[in-house]
Amino acid sequence: MDKKTNFPDLERLPSHNHFKHFLDWLVNKPRIIIENYIRKNFSNENLELEVLKLNLELKEYELTVLKKEIQELRNYSNLL
């Protein structure tokens, strides 16, 4: 075995099958194209609305938590 480097810990990788990868790409490419087309042209507007509703709900929850913390701090400061 002729070594081209001085690094003893390097090992050869297994042989690579280009034909297999090409077939995988050939099978998956139409699916990817169709998914992108659907995602682009038939976007679900209800999904965007749901995301906005969830963000609003999260902000409301954070607001209630902060209000409770402020109330607890006020109660604590009144005790001192």
PDB file of N, CA and C in Angstrom:
ATOM      1  N   MET A   1       0.852  -1.180   0.000  1.00  0.00           N
ATOM      2  CA  MET A   1       0.000   0.000   0.000  1.00  0.00           C
ATOM      3  C   MET A   1       0.892   1.235   0.000  1.00  0.00           C
ATOM      4  N   ASP A   2       0.733   2.040  -0.983  1.00  0.00           N
ATOM      5  CA  ASP A   2       1.511   3.280  -1.061  1.00  0.00           C
ATOM      6  C   ASP A   2       0.778   4.382  -0.323  1.00  0.00           C
ATOM      7  N   LYS A   3       1.465   4.925   0.656  1.00  0.00           N
ATOM      8  CA  LYS A   3       0.860   6.014   1.409  1.00  0.00           C
ATOM      9  C   LYS A   3       1.259   7.334   0.783  1.00  0.00           C
ATOM     10  N   LYS A   4       0.260   8.180   0.635  1.00  0.00           N
ATOM     11  CA  LYS A   4       0.527   9.496   0.077  1.00  0.00           C
ATOM     12  C   LYS A   4       0.651  10.558   1.159  1.00  0.00           C
ATOM     13  N   THR A   5       0.341  10.171   2.410  1.00  0.00           N
ATOM     14  CA  THR A   5       0.444  11.116   3.523  1.00  0.00           C
ATOM     15  C   THR A   5       1.295  10.494   4.612  1.00  0.00           C
ATOM     16  N   ASN A   6       1.648  11.297   5.567  1.00  0.00           N
ATOM     17  CA  ASN A   6       2.434  10.829   6.698  1.00  0.00           C
ATOM     18  C   ASN A   6       1.572  10.587   7.929  1.00  0.00           C
ATOM     19  N   PHE A   7       0.264  10.515   7.748  1.00  0.00           N
ATOM     20  CA  PHE A   7      -0.633  10.334   8.874  1.00  0.00           C
ATOM     21  C   PHE A   7      -1.035   8.864   8.972  1.00  0.00           C
ATOM     22  N   PRO A   8      -0.603   8.175  10.012  1.00  0.00           N
ATOM     23  CA  PRO A   8      -0.883   6.736  10.100  1.00  0.00           C
ATOM     24  C   PRO A   8      -2.327   6.403  10.462  1.00  0.00           C
ATOM     25  N   ASP A   9      -3.053   7.361  11.039  1.00  0.00           N
ATOM     26  CA  ASP A   9      -4.407   7.055  11.488  1.00  0.00           C
ATOM     27  C   ASP A   9      -5.452   7.192  10.378  1.00  0.00           C
ATOM     28  N   LEU A  10      -5.066   7.603   9.196  1.00  0.00           N
ATOM     29  CA  LEU A  10      -6.026   7.742   8.105  1.00  0.00           C
ATOM     30  C   LEU A  10      -6.363   6.376   7.525  1.00  0.00           C
ATOM     31  N   GLU A  11      -7.645   6.186   7.257  1.00  0.00           N
ATOM     32  CA  GLU A  11      -8.090   4.942   6.647  1.00  0.00           C
ATOM     33  C   GLU A  11      -8.863   5.272   5.386  1.00  0.00           C
ATOM     34  N   ARG A  12      -8.852   4.354   4.477  1.00  0.00           N
ATOM     35  CA  ARG A  12      -9.594   4.555   3.237  1.00  0.00           C
ATOM     36  C   ARG A  12     -11.078   4.366   3.506  1.00  0.00           C
ATOM     37  N   LEU A  13     -11.862   5.204   2.858  1.00  0.00           N
ATOM     38  CA  LEU A  13     -13.309   5.064   2.958  1.00  0.00           C
ATOM     39  C   LEU A  13     -13.772   3.945   2.043  1.00  0.00           C
ATOM     40  N   PRO A  14     -14.934   3.370   2.369  1.00  0.00           N
ATOM     41  CA  PRO A  14     -15.441   2.342   1.459  1.00  0.00           C
ATOM     42  C   PRO A  14     -15.766   2.946   0.096  1.00  0.00           C
ATOM     43  N   SER A  15     -15.785   2.099  -0.898  1.00  0.00           N
ATOM     44  CA  SER A  15     -16.035   2.612  -2.239  1.00  0.00           C
ATOM     45  C   SER A  15     -17.431   3.207  -2.325  1.00  0.00           C
ATOM     46  N   HIS A  16     -17.549   4.205  -3.136  1.00  0.00           N
ATOM     47  CA  HIS A  16     -18.774   4.986  -3.246  1.00  0.00           C
ATOM     48  C   HIS A  16     -19.517   4.568  -4.502  1.00  0.00           C
ATOM     49  N   ASN A  17     -20.820   4.282  -4.352  1.00  0.00           N
ATOM     50  CA  ASN A  17     -21.611   3.841  -5.489  1.00  0.00           C
ATOM     51  C   ASN A  17     -22.375   5.040  -6.055  1.00  0.00           C
ATOM     52  N   HIS A  18     -21.878   5.624  -7.106  1.00  0.00           N
ATOM     53  CA  HIS A  18     -22.505   6.802  -7.702  1.00  0.00           C
ATOM     54  C   HIS A  18     -23.835   6.474  -8.353  1.00  0.00           C
ATOM     55  N   PHE A  19     -23.936   5.306  -8.908  1.00  0.00           N
ATOM     56  CA  PHE A  19     -25.171   4.911  -9.583  1.00  0.00           C
ATOM     57  C   PHE A  19     -26.332   4.837  -8.600  1.00  0.00           C
ATOM     58  N   LYS A  20     -26.074   4.317  -7.416  1.00  0.00           N
ATOM     59  CA  LYS A  20     -27.119   4.228  -6.378  1.00  0.00           C
ATOM     60  C   LYS A  20     -27.600   5.627  -5.987  1.00  0.00           C
ATOM     61  N   HIS A  21     -26.695   6.545  -5.801  1.00  0.00           N
ATOM     62  CA  HIS A  21     -27.076   7.907  -5.433  1.00  0.00           C
ATOM     63  C   HIS A  21     -27.840   8.596  -6.563  1.00  0.00           C
ATOM     64  N   PHE A  22     -27.442   8.325  -7.775  1.00  0.00           N
ATOM     65  CA  PHE A  22     -28.160   8.884  -8.907  1.00  0.00           C
ATOM     66  C   PHE A  22     -29.592   8.348  -8.959  1.00  0.00           C
ATOM     67  N   LEU A  23     -29.784   7.073  -8.725  1.00  0.00           N
ATOM     68  CA  LEU A  23     -31.131   6.492  -8.714  1.00  0.00           C
ATOM     69  C   LEU A  23     -31.970   7.066  -7.579  1.00  0.00           C
ATOM     70  N   ASP A  24     -31.368   7.237  -6.414  1.00  0.00           N
ATOM     71  CA  ASP A  24     -32.093   7.855  -5.299  1.00  0.00           C
ATOM     72  C   ASP A  24     -32.531   9.272  -5.660  1.00  0.00           C
ATOM     73  N   TRP A  25     -31.635  10.003  -6.262  1.00  0.00           N
ATOM     74  CA  TRP A  25     -31.969  11.367  -6.665  1.00  0.00           C
ATOM     75  C   TRP A  25     -33.083  11.355  -7.709  1.00  0.00           C
ATOM     76  N   LEU A  26     -32.996  10.434  -8.660  1.00  0.00           N
ATOM     77  CA  LEU A  26     -33.982  10.337  -9.728  1.00  0.00           C
ATOM     78  C   LEU A  26     -35.368   9.993  -9.179  1.00  0.00           C
ATOM     79  N   VAL A  27     -35.417   9.178  -8.155  1.00  0.00           N
ATOM     80  CA  VAL A  27     -36.694   8.793  -7.552  1.00  0.00           C
ATOM     81  C   VAL A  27     -37.243   9.923  -6.691  1.00  0.00           C
ATOM     82  N   ASN A  28     -36.395  10.609  -5.963  1.00  0.00           N
ATOM     83  CA  ASN A  28     -36.859  11.614  -5.009  1.00  0.00           C
ATOM     84  C   ASN A  28     -37.094  12.990  -5.614  1.00  0.00           C
ATOM     85  N   LYS A  29     -36.457  13.305  -6.710  1.00  0.00           N
ATOM     86  CA  LYS A  29     -36.568  14.638  -7.288  1.00  0.00           C
ATOM     87  C   LYS A  29     -37.996  15.005  -7.687  1.00  0.00           C
ATOM     88  N   PRO A  30     -38.759  14.126  -8.349  1.00  0.00           N
ATOM     89  CA  PRO A  30     -40.146  14.501  -8.668  1.00  0.00           C
ATOM     90  C   PRO A  30     -40.987  14.764  -7.414  1.00  0.00           C
ATOM     91  N   ARG A  31     -40.757  13.979  -6.390  1.00  0.00           N
ATOM     92  CA  ARG A  31     -41.491  14.185  -5.138  1.00  0.00           C
ATOM     93  C   ARG A  31     -41.162  15.554  -4.555  1.00  0.00           C
ATOM     94  N   ILE A  32     -39.906  15.916  -4.566  1.00  0.00           N
ATOM     95  CA  ILE A  32     -39.482  17.209  -4.028  1.00  0.00           C
ATOM     96  C   ILE A  32     -40.071  18.355  -4.851  1.00  0.00           C
ATOM     97  N   ILE A  33     -40.071  18.206  -6.158  1.00  0.00           N
ATOM     98  CA  ILE A  33     -40.636  19.246  -7.024  1.00  0.00           C
ATOM     99  C   ILE A  33     -42.122  19.420  -6.744  1.00  0.00           C
ATOM    100  N   ILE A  34     -42.842  18.322  -6.618  1.00  0.00           N
ATOM    101  CA  ILE A  34     -44.283  18.398  -6.343  1.00  0.00           C
ATOM    102  C   ILE A  34     -44.541  19.011  -4.970  1.00  0.00           C
ATOM    103  N   GLU A  35     -43.774  18.612  -3.971  1.00  0.00           N
ATOM    104  CA  GLU A  35     -43.959  19.184  -2.628  1.00  0.00           C
ATOM    105  C   GLU A  35     -43.701  20.684  -2.626  1.00  0.00           C
ATOM    106  N   ASN A  36     -42.664  21.110  -3.317  1.00  0.00           N
ATOM    107  CA  ASN A  36     -42.376  22.546  -3.383  1.00  0.00           C
ATOM    108  C   ASN A  36     -43.474  23.303  -4.110  1.00  0.00           C
ATOM    109  N   TYR A  37     -43.992  22.728  -5.177  1.00  0.00           N
ATOM    110  CA  TYR A  37     -45.077  23.360  -5.924  1.00  0.00           C
ATOM    111  C   TYR A  37     -46.316  23.504  -5.045  1.00  0.00           C
ATOM    112  N   ILE A  38     -46.663  22.459  -4.332  1.00  0.00           N
ATOM    113  CA  ILE A  38     -47.835  22.514  -3.452  1.00  0.00           C
ATOM    114  C   ILE A  38     -47.620  23.527  -2.337  1.00  0.00           C
ATOM    115  N   ARG A  39     -46.443  23.498  -1.749  1.00  0.00           N
ATOM    116  CA  ARG A  39     -46.149  24.423  -0.656  1.00  0.00           C
ATOM    117  C   ARG A  39     -46.200  25.874  -1.133  1.00  0.00           C
ATOM    118  N   LYS A  40     -45.731  26.104  -2.353  1.00  0.00           N
ATOM    119  CA  LYS A  40     -45.682  27.461  -2.874  1.00  0.00           C
ATOM    120  C   LYS A  40     -47.061  27.963  -3.296  1.00  0.00           C
ATOM    121  N   ASN A  41     -47.828  27.149  -4.012  1.00  0.00           N
ATOM    122  CA  ASN A  41     -49.075  27.605  -4.606  1.00  0.00           C
ATOM    123  C   ASN A  41     -50.321  27.343  -3.765  1.00  0.00           C
ATOM    124  N   PHE A  42     -50.251  26.422  -2.847  1.00  0.00           N
ATOM    125  CA  PHE A  42     -51.421  26.099  -2.042  1.00  0.00           C
ATOM    126  C   PHE A  42     -51.098  26.239  -0.560  1.00  0.00           C
ATOM    127  N   SER A  43     -50.492  27.350  -0.211  1.00  0.00           N
ATOM    128  CA  SER A  43     -50.138  27.549   1.192  1.00  0.00           C
ATOM    129  C   SER A  43     -51.394  27.624   2.043  1.00  0.00           C
ATOM    130  N   ASN A  44     -51.292  27.075   3.174  1.00  0.00           N
ATOM    131  CA  ASN A  44     -52.431  26.997   4.073  1.00  0.00           C
ATOM    132  C   ASN A  44     -52.498  28.279   4.900  1.00  0.00           C
ATOM    133  N   GLU A  45     -53.447  29.149   4.572  1.00  0.00           N
ATOM    134  CA  GLU A  45     -53.579  30.414   5.293  1.00  0.00           C
ATOM    135  C   GLU A  45     -54.052  30.177   6.721  1.00  0.00           C
ATOM    136  N   ASN A  46     -54.807  29.120   6.913  1.00  0.00           N
ATOM    137  CA  ASN A  46     -55.265  28.795   8.260  1.00  0.00           C
ATOM    138  C   ASN A  46     -54.083  28.442   9.160  1.00  0.00           C
ATOM    139  N   LEU A  47     -53.071  27.865   8.573  1.00  0.00           N
ATOM    140  CA  LEU A  47     -51.883  27.529   9.346  1.00  0.00           C
ATOM    141  C   LEU A  47     -51.227  28.805   9.875  1.00  0.00           C
ATOM    142  N   GLU A  48     -51.126  29.805   9.046  1.00  0.00           N
ATOM    143  CA  GLU A  48     -50.545  31.074   9.481  1.00  0.00           C
ATOM    144  C   GLU A  48     -51.388  31.700  10.589  1.00  0.00           C
ATOM    145  N   LEU A  49     -52.695  31.613  10.447  1.00  0.00           N
ATOM    146  CA  LEU A  49     -53.586  32.137  11.470  1.00  0.00           C
ATOM    147  C   LEU A  49     -53.402  31.385  12.784  1.00  0.00           C
ATOM    148  N   GLU A  50     -53.267  30.080  12.703  1.00  0.00           N
ATOM    149  CA  GLU A  50     -53.059  29.281  13.913  1.00  0.00           C
ATOM    150  C   GLU A  50     -51.744  29.645  14.594  1.00  0.00           C
ATOM    151  N   VAL A  51     -50.714  29.867  13.805  1.00  0.00           N
ATOM    152  CA  VAL A  51     -49.421  30.253  14.378  1.00  0.00           C
ATOM    153  C   VAL A  51     -49.547  31.601  15.086  1.00  0.00           C
ATOM    154  N   LEU A  52     -50.239  32.534  14.478  1.00  0.00           N
ATOM    155  CA  LEU A  52     -50.434  33.843  15.108  1.00  0.00           C
ATOM    156  C   LEU A  52     -51.247  33.729  16.389  1.00  0.00           C
ATOM    157  N   LYS A  53     -52.264  32.891  16.375  1.00  0.00           N
ATOM    158  CA  LYS A  53     -53.062  32.680  17.592  1.00  0.00           C
ATOM    159  C   LYS A  53     -52.217  32.079  18.708  1.00  0.00           C
ATOM    160  N   LEU A  54     -51.383  31.121  18.365  1.00  0.00           N
ATOM    161  CA  LEU A  54     -50.527  30.515  19.384  1.00  0.00           C
ATOM    162  C   LEU A  54     -49.519  31.518  19.926  1.00  0.00           C
ATOM    163  N   ASN A  55     -48.986  32.361  19.056  1.00  0.00           N
ATOM    164  CA  ASN A  55     -48.064  33.400  19.530  1.00  0.00           C
ATOM    165  C   ASN A  55     -48.771  34.379  20.462  1.00  0.00           C
ATOM    166  N   LEU A  56     -49.994  34.734  20.135  1.00  0.00           N
ATOM    167  CA  LEU A  56     -50.766  35.629  20.987  1.00  0.00           C
ATOM    168  C   LEU A  56     -51.032  34.982  22.343  1.00  0.00           C
ATOM    169  N   GLU A  57     -51.396  33.724  22.318  1.00  0.00           N
ATOM    170  CA  GLU A  57     -51.654  33.010  23.569  1.00  0.00           C
ATOM    171  C   GLU A  57     -50.400  32.934  24.429  1.00  0.00           C
ATOM    172  N   LEU A  58     -49.269  32.708  23.790  1.00  0.00           N
ATOM    173  CA  LEU A  58     -48.005  32.663  24.518  1.00  0.00           C
ATOM    174  C   LEU A  58     -47.696  34.019  25.153  1.00  0.00           C
ATOM    175  N   LYS A  59     -47.893  35.091  24.409  1.00  0.00           N
ATOM    176  CA  LYS A  59     -47.631  36.432  24.945  1.00  0.00           C
ATOM    177  C   LYS A  59     -48.570  36.754  26.104  1.00  0.00           C
ATOM    178  N   GLU A  60     -49.818  36.331  25.997  1.00  0.00           N
ATOM    179  CA  GLU A  60     -50.767  36.558  27.094  1.00  0.00           C
ATOM    180  C   GLU A  60     -50.336  35.794  28.339  1.00  0.00           C
ATOM    181  N   TYR A  61     -49.874  34.588  28.149  1.00  0.00           N
ATOM    182  CA  TYR A  61     -49.407  33.798  29.286  1.00  0.00           C
ATOM    183  C   TYR A  61     -48.189  34.460  29.929  1.00  0.00           C
ATOM    184  N   GLU A  62     -47.248  34.916  29.109  1.00  0.00           N
ATOM    185  CA  GLU A  62     -46.074  35.600  29.651  1.00  0.00           C
ATOM    186  C   GLU A  62     -46.484  36.855  30.414  1.00  0.00           C
ATOM    187  N   LEU A  63     -47.475  37.559  29.898  1.00  0.00           N
ATOM    188  CA  LEU A  63     -47.946  38.764  30.570  1.00  0.00           C
ATOM    189  C   LEU A  63     -48.548  38.438  31.936  1.00  0.00           C
ATOM    190  N   THR A  64     -49.341  37.386  32.010  1.00  0.00           N
ATOM    191  CA  THR A  64     -49.925  37.015  33.309  1.00  0.00           C
ATOM    192  C   THR A  64     -48.845  36.588  34.297  1.00  0.00           C
ATOM    193  N   VAL A  65     -47.838  35.891  33.824  1.00  0.00           N
ATOM    194  CA  VAL A  65     -46.752  35.480  34.714  1.00  0.00           C
ATOM    195  C   VAL A  65     -46.006  36.701  35.233  1.00  0.00           C
ATOM    196  N   LEU A  66     -45.735  37.645  34.365  1.00  0.00           N
ATOM    197  CA  LEU A  66     -45.038  38.861  34.798  1.00  0.00           C
ATOM    198  C   LEU A  66     -45.882  39.674  35.776  1.00  0.00           C
ATOM    199  N   LYS A  67     -47.198  39.735  35.540  1.00  0.00           N
ATOM    200  CA  LYS A  67     -48.073  40.445  36.469  1.00  0.00           C
ATOM    201  C   LYS A  67     -48.058  39.796  37.843  1.00  0.00           C
ATOM    202  N   LYS A  68     -48.063  38.473  37.868  1.00  0.00           N
ATOM    203  CA  LYS A  68     -48.011  37.775  39.161  1.00  0.00           C
ATOM    204  C   LYS A  68     -46.692  38.020  39.870  1.00  0.00           C
ATOM    205  N   GLU A  69     -45.602  38.037  39.113  1.00  0.00           N
ATOM    206  CA  GLU A  69     -44.301  38.308  39.722  1.00  0.00           C
ATOM    207  C   GLU A  69     -44.254  39.721  40.293  1.00  0.00           C
ATOM    208  N   ILE A  70     -44.798  40.679  39.573  1.00  0.00           N
ATOM    209  CA  ILE A  70     -44.840  42.064  40.071  1.00  0.00           C
ATOM    210  C   ILE A  70     -45.680  42.139  41.337  1.00  0.00           C
ATOM    211  N   GLN A  71     -46.805  41.450  41.338  1.00  0.00           N
ATOM    212  CA  GLN A  71     -47.667  41.455  42.527  1.00  0.00           C
ATOM    213  C   GLN A  71     -46.950  40.835  43.723  1.00  0.00           C
ATOM    214  N   GLU A  72     -46.233  39.739  43.490  1.00  0.00           N
ATOM    215  CA  GLU A  72     -45.484  39.109  44.581  1.00  0.00           C
ATOM    216  C   GLU A  72     -44.388  40.036  45.103  1.00  0.00           C
ATOM    217  N   LEU A  73     -43.725  40.742  44.213  1.00  0.00           N
ATOM    218  CA  LEU A  73     -42.686  41.679  44.647  1.00  0.00           C
ATOM    219  C   LEU A  73     -43.282  42.830  45.450  1.00  0.00           C
ATOM    220  N   ARG A  74     -44.449  43.297  45.028  1.00  0.00           N
ATOM    221  CA  ARG A  74     -45.111  44.366  45.795  1.00  0.00           C
ATOM    222  C   ARG A  74     -45.512  43.871  47.181  1.00  0.00           C
ATOM    223  N   ASN A  75     -46.035  42.658  47.234  1.00  0.00           N
ATOM    224  CA  ASN A  75     -46.417  42.090  48.539  1.00  0.00           C
ATOM    225  C   ASN A  75     -45.189  41.917  49.418  1.00  0.00           C
ATOM    226  N   TYR A  76     -44.103  41.464  48.838  1.00  0.00           N
ATOM    227  CA  TYR A  76     -42.884  41.275  49.589  1.00  0.00           C
ATOM    228  C   TYR A  76     -42.332  42.611  50.096  1.00  0.00           C
ATOM    229  N   SER A  77     -42.394  43.641  49.258  1.00  0.00           N
ATOM    230  CA  SER A  77     -41.877  44.941  49.674  1.00  0.00           C
ATOM    231  C   SER A  77     -42.771  45.564  50.752  1.00  0.00           C
ATOM    232  N   ASN A  78     -44.064  45.266  50.751  1.00  0.00           N
ATOM    233  CA  ASN A  78     -44.970  45.778  51.780  1.00  0.00           C
ATOM    234  C   ASN A  78     -44.699  45.114  53.122  1.00  0.00           C
ATOM    235  N   LEU A  79     -44.219  43.894  53.103  1.00  0.00           N
ATOM    236  CA  LEU A  79     -43.900  43.197  54.346  1.00  0.00           C
ATOM    237  C   LEU A  79     -42.657  43.753  55.001  1.00  0.00           C
ATOM    238  N   LEU A  80     -41.768  44.312  54.242  1.00  0.00           N
ATOM    239  CA  LEU A  80     -40.530  44.872  54.789  1.00  0.00           C
ATOM    240  C   LEU A  80     -40.845  46.212  55.360  1.00  0.00           C
TER     241      LEU A  80
END
